[in-house]
Coordinates of N, CA and C in Angstrom, one line a residue:
X1 N -7.1 0.3 -24.7 CA -7.8 0.6 -23.7 C -7.6 0.7 -22.5
X2 N -8.7 1.1 -22.0 CA -8.6 1.5 -20.4 C -7.4 0.7 -19.8
X3 N -7.7 -0.5 -19.4 CA -7.5 -1.7 -18.4 C -5.7 -1.9 -19.0
X4 N -5.3 -1.5 -20.4 CA -3.5 -2.3 -20.6 C -3.3 -0.8 -20.9
X5 N -2.1 -0.8 -20.4 CA -1.0 0.1 -20.6 C 0.4 -0.6 -21.3
X6 N 0.8 0.5 -21.6 CA 2.3 0.4 -22.3 C 3.3 0.1 -21.3
X7 N 4.1 -0.1 -21.6 CA 5.8 -0.6 -21.2 C 6.6 -0.9 -21.6
X8 N 8.0 -0.3 -21.8 CA 8.9 -0.8 -22.5 C 9.4 -1.8 -22.3
X9 N 9.6 -2.9 -23.1 CA 10.6 -4.1 -22.8 C 11.8 -3.4 -22.5
X10 N 13.0 -3.8 -21.5 CA 14.0 -2.9 -20.6 C 14.8 -3.7 -21.7
X11 N 14.5 -5.0 -22.4 CA 16.1 -6.0 -23.2 C 15.8 -5.4 -25.1
X12 N 14.7 -5.0 -25.0 CA 14.2 -4.3 -26.7 C 14.0 -3.0 -26.8
X13 N 13.2 -2.3 -25.7 CA 13.2 -1.0 -25.7 C 11.4 -0.8 -26.5
X14 N 11.6 -2.4 -26.8 CA 9.5 -1.9 -28.1 C 8.8 -1.9 -27.1
X15 N 7.8 -1.2 -27.3 CA 6.5 -1.3 -26.0 C 5.6 -2.3 -25.8
X16 N 5.4 -3.2 -24.6 CA 4.6 -3.8 -25.0 C 3.3 -3.3 -24.2
X17 N 1.9 -4.1 -24.3 CA 1.0 -3.9 -23.9 C 0.3 -4.8 -22.9
X18 N 0.1 -4.1 -21.6 CA 0.2 -5.5 -20.3 C -1.3 -5.0 -19.8
X19 N -2.1 -6.0 -19.1 CA -3.1 -5.9 -18.6 C -3.2 -5.2 -17.3
X20 N -3.7 -4.5 -16.6 CA -3.5 -3.8 -15.7 C -5.0 -4.0 -15.1
X21 N -4.9 -3.3 -13.5 CA -6.0 -3.5 -13.0 C -7.1 -4.3 -12.9
X22 N -6.9 -5.2 -12.8 CA -7.5 -6.5 -13.2 C -7.6 -7.3 -11.6
X23 N -8.3 -8.6 -12.1 CA -8.1 -9.6 -11.1 C -8.5 -11.1 -11.6
X24 N -7.7 -12.0 -11.7 CA -8.5 -12.9 -12.2 C -9.0 -14.2 -11.2
X25 N -9.7 -14.4 -12.0 CA -10.8 -15.0 -11.3 C -10.4 -16.6 -11.5
X26 N -11.0 -17.9 -10.9 CA -10.4 -19.2 -11.2 C -11.6 -19.6 -11.6
X27 N -12.2 -20.6 -12.9 CA -13.3 -20.4 -13.1 C -13.5 -22.1 -12.0
X28 N -12.8 -22.9 -11.7 CA -13.0 -24.2 -11.1 C -13.7 -23.3 -9.3
X29 N -12.8 -22.1 -8.8 CA -13.2 -21.9 -7.8 C -14.7 -21.0 -7.4
X30 N -15.0 -20.1 -8.5 CA -16.6 -19.5 -8.8 C -17.5 -20.4 -8.0
X31 N -17.0 -21.6 -7.4 CA -18.2 -22.3 -7.0 C -18.1 -22.2 -5.4
X32 N -17.0 -22.1 -4.7 CA -16.3 -21.6 -3.4 C -17.0 -20.3 -3.0
X33 N -17.3 -19.7 -4.1 CA -17.6 -17.9 -4.3 C -18.9 -17.8 -4.0
X34 N -19.6 -19.0 -4.8 CA -20.8 -18.9 -4.7 C -21.3 -19.3 -3.3
X35 N -21.0 -20.1 -2.7 CA -20.9 -21.1 -1.9 C -21.0 -20.0 -0.5
X36 N -19.8 -19.2 -0.5 CA -19.2 -18.5 0.2 C -20.6 -17.6 0.5
X37 N -21.1 -17.0 -0.5 CA -22.3 -15.9 -0.6 C -23.5 -16.3 0.2
X38 N -24.0 -17.3 0.1 CA -24.9 -18.0 0.7 C -24.9 -18.4 2.1
X39 N -23.4 -18.5 2.5 CA -22.8 -19.0 3.6 C -23.0 -17.5 4.2
X40 N -22.2 -16.7 4.0 CA -21.5 -15.4 4.7 C -21.3 -14.2 3.6
X41 N -22.3 -13.5 3.4 CA -22.3 -12.6 2.3 C -21.3 -11.7 2.4
X42 N -21.6 -11.2 4.3 CA -20.4 -10.1 4.8 C -19.3 -10.6 4.4
X43 N -18.6 -12.2 4.4 CA -17.5 -12.3 4.2 C -17.2 -12.2 2.8
X44 N -18.2 -12.3 2.3 CA -17.6 -12.1 0.8 C -17.5 -10.5 0.2
X45 N -18.0 -9.8 0.7 CA -17.9 -8.5 0.9 C -16.4 -8.1 1.0
X46 N -15.8 -8.3 2.4 CA -15.0 -8.7 2.8 C -13.5 -9.1 2.3
X47 N -13.9 -10.4 1.3 CA -12.8 -10.9 0.3 C -12.9 -9.9 -0.8
X48 N -13.6 -9.5 -1.2 CA -14.1 -8.5 -2.8 C -13.2 -7.5 -2.3
X49 N -13.2 -6.6 -1.1 CA -12.7 -5.4 -0.8 C -11.0 -6.0 -0.6
X50 N -10.7 -6.8 -0.2 CA -9.2 -7.2 -0.4 C -8.9 -7.9 -1.9
X51 N -9.5 -8.6 -2.6 CA -8.6 -8.2 -4.2 C -8.8 -6.9 -4.5
X52 N -9.7 -6.3 -4.1 CA -9.7 -4.7 -4.6 C -8.1 -4.0 -4.5
X53 N -7.8 -4.5 -3.0 CA -6.7 -3.2 -2.7 C -5.6 -4.7 -2.2
X54 N -5.7 -5.7 -2.1 CA -4.6 -6.6 -2.7 C -3.2 -5.7 -4.0
X55 N -2.0 -6.2 -3.5 CA -1.1 -5.8 -4.8 C -0.7 -6.8 -5.6
X56 N -0.1 -7.0 -6.1 CA -0.3 -7.7 -7.2 C 0.4 -9.1 -7.0
X57 N 0.8 -9.1 -6.1 CA 1.3 -10.2 -5.1 C 0.3 -11.1 -4.5
X58 N -0.5 -10.9 -4.3 CA -2.4 -11.2 -3.9 C -2.5 -10.7 -2.0
X59 N -1.2 -9.7 -2.1 CA -0.8 -9.4 -0.1 C -1.4 -7.8 -0.2
X60 N -1.9 -7.7 1.4 CA -2.1 -6.9 1.7 C -2.3 -6.5 3.4
X61 N -0.9 -5.3 3.9 CA -1.2 -5.1 5.2 C -1.8 -4.4 5.6
X62 N -2.7 -4.9 6.1 CA -4.4 -3.7 7.1 C -4.3 -4.2 8.2
X63 N -4.7 -3.7 9.1 CA -5.0 -4.5 10.5 C -6.8 -3.8 10.6
X64 N -7.2 -4.9 11.3 CA -8.9 -4.8 11.2 C -9.8 -3.9 11.6
X65 N -8.4 -2.9 12.1 CA -9.3 -1.8 12.9 C -9.5 -0.8 11.3
X66 N -8.4 -0.8 11.0 CA -8.7 0.0 9.2 C -9.4 -0.6 8.8
X67 N -9.6 -1.8 8.5 CA -10.2 -3.2 7.4 C -11.7 -2.1 8.3
X68 N -12.0 -2.7 9.4 CA -13.7 -1.9 9.9 C -13.9 -0.7 9.7
X69 N -13.3 0.0 9.9 CA -13.1 1.4 9.6 C -13.9 1.7 8.2
X70 N -12.6 1.2 7.2 CA -12.8 1.6 5.2 C -14.2 0.6 5.4
X71 N -14.8 -0.1 5.5 CA -15.9 -0.9 5.4 C -17.2 -0.8 5.6
X72 N -17.0 0.6 6.6 CA -18.0 0.7 8.2 C -18.5 -0.5 8.5
X73 N -18.0 -1.2 9.3 CA -18.3 -2.5 10.1 C -17.5 -2.4 11.2
X74 N -18.3 -3.4 12.2 CA -17.6 -3.1 13.5 C -16.6 -4.3 13.4
X75 N -15.5 -4.0 14.4 CA -14.3 -4.9 13.9 C -14.3 -6.4 14.6
X76 N -15.1 -6.8 15.3 CA -15.7 -8.1 15.4 C -16.0 -8.8 14.7
X77 N -16.9 -8.2 14.0 CA -17.5 -8.4 12.8 C -16.5 -8.8 11.3
X78 N -15.5 -7.6 11.8 CA -14.3 -7.8 10.3 C -13.6 -9.6 11.1
X79 N -13.4 -9.8 12.7 CA -12.5 -10.8 13.0 C -13.2 -11.8 12.8
X80 N -14.8 -12.1 12.6 CA -15.4 -13.2 12.3 C -15.0 -13.2 10.8
X81 N -15.3 -12.2 10.1 CA -15.0 -12.6 8.3 C -14.0 -13.1 8.2
X82 N -13.1 -13.0 8.6 CA -11.4 -13.2 8.3 C -11.3 -14.7 8.8
X83 N -11.9 -15.1 10.2 CA -11.9 -16.6 10.5 C -12.5 -17.2 9.5
X84 N -13.5 -16.7 9.3 CA -14.4 -17.7 7.7 C -13.5 -17.9 7.1
X85 N -13.0 -16.3 6.4 CA -12.5 -16.8 5.0 C -11.1 -18.0 5.5
X86 N -10.6 -17.5 6.3 CA -9.8 -18.6 6.8 C -9.7 -20.5 6.4
X87 N -11.5 -20.5 7.2 CA -11.9 -21.6 7.4 C -12.1 -22.3 5.2
X88 N -12.7 -21.4 5.0 CA -12.4 -21.6 3.7 C -11.2 -21.8 2.5
X89 N -10.3 -21.6 3.4 CA -9.1 -21.2 2.9 C -8.9 -20.6 1.3
X90 N -9.7 -19.1 1.8 CA -9.9 -18.1 0.4 C -7.9 -16.9 0.9
X91 N -8.7 -16.7 2.4 CA -7.1 -15.8 2.8 C -6.4 -16.6 3.6
X92 N -4.9 -16.6 3.2 CA -4.2 -16.3 4.9 C -3.7 -15.3 5.6
X93 N -2.7 -15.3 6.7 CA -2.2 -14.4 7.7 C -0.8 -15.0 7.2
X94 N -0.2 -14.0 6.8 CA 1.2 -13.8 7.2 C 1.4 -13.6 7.9
X95 N 2.5 -13.5 8.8 CA 3.0 -12.6 9.9 C 4.2 -11.9 9.8
X96 N 4.5 -10.6 10.3 CA 5.9 -10.5 10.2 C 5.9 -9.2 11.6
X97 N 6.7 -10.2 12.3 CA 6.5 -9.7 13.7 C 4.9 -9.7 14.6
X98 N 4.2 -8.6 14.9 CA 2.9 -8.5 15.0 C 2.2 -7.7 13.8
X99 N 2.8 -7.4 12.9 CA 2.0 -7.3 11.8 C 1.3 -8.4 10.8
X100 N 0.3 -8.6 10.8 CA -0.6 -9.2 9.5 C -0.2 -8.8 8.1
X101 N -0.2 -9.7 7.1 CA -0.2 -9.2 5.7 C -1.3 -10.6 5.8
X102 N -2.3 -10.0 4.8 CA -3.7 -11.0 4.1 C -3.3 -11.3 3.2
X103 N -3.1 -12.8 2.7 CA -2.7 -13.0 1.7 C -4.0 -14.1 1.0
X104 N -4.3 -13.6 -0.2 CA -5.2 -14.5 -0.4 C -4.9 -15.4 -1.4
X105 N -5.8 -16.6 -1.4 CA -5.4 -17.6 -2.0 C -5.3 -17.0 -4.0
X106 N -3.9 -17.6 -4.0 CA -3.7 -17.6 -5.5 C -3.9 -18.5 -6.9
X107 N -4.9 -19.8 -5.7 CA -5.9 -20.6 -7.0 C -7.4 -20.1 -7.1
X108 N -7.7 -19.1 -6.2 CA -8.9 -18.7 -6.3 C -8.9 -17.2 -7.4
X109 N -8.2 -15.7 -6.7 CA -7.5 -14.7 -8.1 C -6.3 -14.8 -8.0
X110 N -5.8 -13.6 -8.6 CA -4.3 -13.6 -9.0 C -4.9 -12.1 -9.8
X111 N -4.1 -11.4 -9.0 CA -3.6 -10.6 -10.2 C -2.7 -9.9 -10.9
X112 N -1.6 -11.1 -11.3 CA -0.4 -10.4 -11.8 C -0.8 -12.0 -12.8
X113 N 0.3 -11.8 -13.5 CA 0.8 -13.3 -14.5 C 1.2 -14.2 -13.2
X114 N 1.0 -15.7 -14.1 CA 1.0 -16.6 -13.0 C 2.7 -17.1 -12.3
X115 N 3.8 -16.3 -13.2 CA 5.2 -16.6 -13.0 C 5.3 -16.3 -11.1
X116 N 4.5 -15.7 -10.4 CA 5.1 -15.6 -9.4 C 4.0 -15.8 -8.1
X117 N 3.5 -16.8 -8.8 CA 2.2 -17.3 -7.7 C 3.0 -18.2 -6.3
X118 N 4.3 -18.6 -6.8 CA 4.8 -19.2 -5.9 C 5.4 -19.1 -4.8
X119 N 5.8 -17.6 -4.7 CA 6.8 -17.0 -4.6 C 6.2 -16.2 -3.6
X120 N 7.0 -16.0 -2.4 CA 6.0 -15.7 -1.2 C 7.3 -14.4 -0.6
X121 N 7.3 -13.6 -1.6 CA 8.3 -12.0 -2.0 C 7.2 -11.1 -2.1
X122 N 7.2 -10.6 -0.7 CA 6.3 -9.0 -0.8 C 6.3 -7.6 -1.3
X123 N 6.2 -6.8 -1.8 CA 5.7 -5.6 -2.4 C 4.6 -5.3 -1.6
X124 N 3.8 -5.7 -0.6 CA 2.6 -5.1 -0.2 C 1.9 -3.8 -0.1
X125 N 1.1 -3.8 -0.4 CA 0.5 -3.1 -0.4 C -0.1 -2.4 1.1
X126 N 0.2 -0.9 1.8 CA -0.4 -0.9 2.7 C -1.1 -0.2 3.6
X127 N -2.6 -0.8 3.9 CA -3.7 0.2 4.0 C -4.0 1.1 4.9
X128 N -3.7 1.8 6.1 CA -3.5 2.5 6.8 C -5.1 3.5 7.2
X129 N -5.1 3.3 8.4 CA -6.5 4.5 9.1 C -5.8 5.5 9.6
X130 N -6.7 6.7 9.3 CA -6.0 8.1 10.1 C -6.0 8.0 11.5
X131 N -7.4 7.0 12.1 CA -7.6 6.6 13.1 C -6.6 5.9 14.2
X132 N -5.9 5.4 13.3 CA -5.0 4.2 14.4 C -3.7 5.8 14.3
X133 N -3.8 6.7 13.8 CA -2.3 7.3 13.8 C -2.0 8.2 15.1
X134 N -1.4 8.5 15.5 CA -1.4 9.5 16.6 C -1.1 11.1 16.4
X135 N -1.5 11.5 15.0 CA -1.7 12.4 14.2 C -2.1 12.6 13.2
X136 N -2.8 13.6 12.3 CA -2.7 13.7 10.9 C -1.5 13.1 10.3
X137 N -2.0 12.2 9.1 CA -1.1 11.3 8.4 C 0.0 13.0 7.6
X138 N -0.4 13.6 7.2 CA 0.4 15.0 6.4 C -0.3 15.9 7.3
X139 N 0.9 16.9 7.4 CA 1.1 18.2 8.3 C 0.7 19.1 7.1
X140 N -0.6 20.1 7.3 CA -0.3 21.1 6.0 C 0.1 22.4 6.3
X141 N 0.7 22.5 7.3 CA 2.0 23.2 7.8 C 3.1 23.6 7.0
X142 N 3.0 24.8 6.8 CA 4.0 25.0 5.1 C 5.7 25.5 6.4
X143 N 6.7 24.2 5.2 CA 7.4 24.4 6.1 C 8.6 25.0 5.7
X144 N 9.7 26.3 6.3 CA 10.6 26.8 5.6 C 10.4 27.8 4.5
X145 N 9.9 29.0 5.9 CA 9.4 30.1 4.5 C 11.0 31.5 3.9
X146 N 10.5 31.4 2.7 CA 11.8 32.1 2.1 C 11.7 33.3 3.3
X147 N 13.0 33.2 3.5 CA 13.6 34.4 4.2 C 14.5 35.2 3.4
X148 N 14.9 36.2 2.9 CA 16.1 37.0 2.7 C 17.4 37.1 3.4
X149 N 18.3 36.7 2.8 CA 19.4 36.3 3.7 C 20.2 37.4 3.5
X150 N 20.6 37.7 4.8 CA 21.3 39.0 4.8 C 23.0 39.1 4.2
X151 N 22.8 40.1 3.6 CA 24.3 40.4 3.0 C 24.7 41.0 3.5
X152 N 26.5 40.5 3.5 CA 27.4 40.7 4.1 C 27.6 42.1 3.7
X153 N 28.4 42.8 5.1 CA 28.8 44.6 5.2 C 30.4 44.4 4.9
X154 N 30.8 45.2 4.1 CA 32.1 45.9 3.9 C 32.7 45.4 5.1
X155 N 32.5 45.6 5.8 CA 33.3 45.6 7.5 C 33.5 44.0 7.6
X156 N 32.4 43.1 7.3 CA 33.0 42.0 7.5 C 34.3 41.0 6.5
X157 N 34.8 41.8 5.6 CA 35.0 41.6 4.6 C 36.8 41.9 5.1
X158 N 37.0 42.6 6.1 CA 37.9 43.6 6.3 C 38.8 42.5 7.3
X159 N 39.8 41.9 6.8 CA 41.2 41.5 8.0 C 41.1 41.6 9.7
X160 N 41.2 40.8 10.8 CA 40.6 40.9 11.7 C 41.7 42.5 12.0
X161 N 43.1 42.6 11.4 CA 43.8 43.4 11.9 C 43.7 45.2 11.5
X162 N 42.7 44.9 10.4 CA 41.9 46.1 9.9 C 41.1 46.5 10.5
X163 N 40.4 45.2 11.2 CA 39.4 45.2 12.2 C 39.8 46.2 13.3
X164 N 41.0 45.7 13.5 CA 41.0 46.2 15.2 C 42.0 47.5 15.4
X165 N 42.3 47.9 14.0 CA 42.6 48.8 14.0 C 41.8 50.1 13.7
X166 N 40.8 50.0 13.6 CA 39.6 51.1 12.8 C 39.3 50.6 14.4
X167 N 38.6 49.5 15.2 CA 38.2 49.9 16.9 C 39.4 50.4 17.5
X168 N 40.2 50.8 17.4 CA 41.2 51.8 18.0 C 40.9 53.7 18.0
X169 N 40.6 53.5 16.9 CA 40.5 55.0 17.0 C 39.2 55.9 17.1

């Protein structure tokens, strides 16, 4: 199947099939998603976008500016949607200094197995916008053109005494 991948078990060496590229939704929380869709469909679009881009621990580092750009929305709209999702306890914001890490409530949706749901270890996916950077994200200039290395002359292999003798002549 396209949503499964084979991964070798590090203990046995056998190939195991793992589900990949999915989000689990808990049935008892579908009523909340339906309610939110009726109250604030734009916030649900933001929520689904977060579901799509979060890592396997339900986290995503993204600025509101990058989120607004990615979704073609105004930053104020994103701000209101995030506040609405926080009120509904669908997302929370974890701070790392001044950086926001958006964490989707693991009791609503989850992207991995249930073993890691209670931990706050993040290998967070980071979503950045080019417009937030001082320059382009990647330089397309060639670096280090190949140049022929100069060969040593026979003279440079002679001792200093030999070179001094030759210069006196």
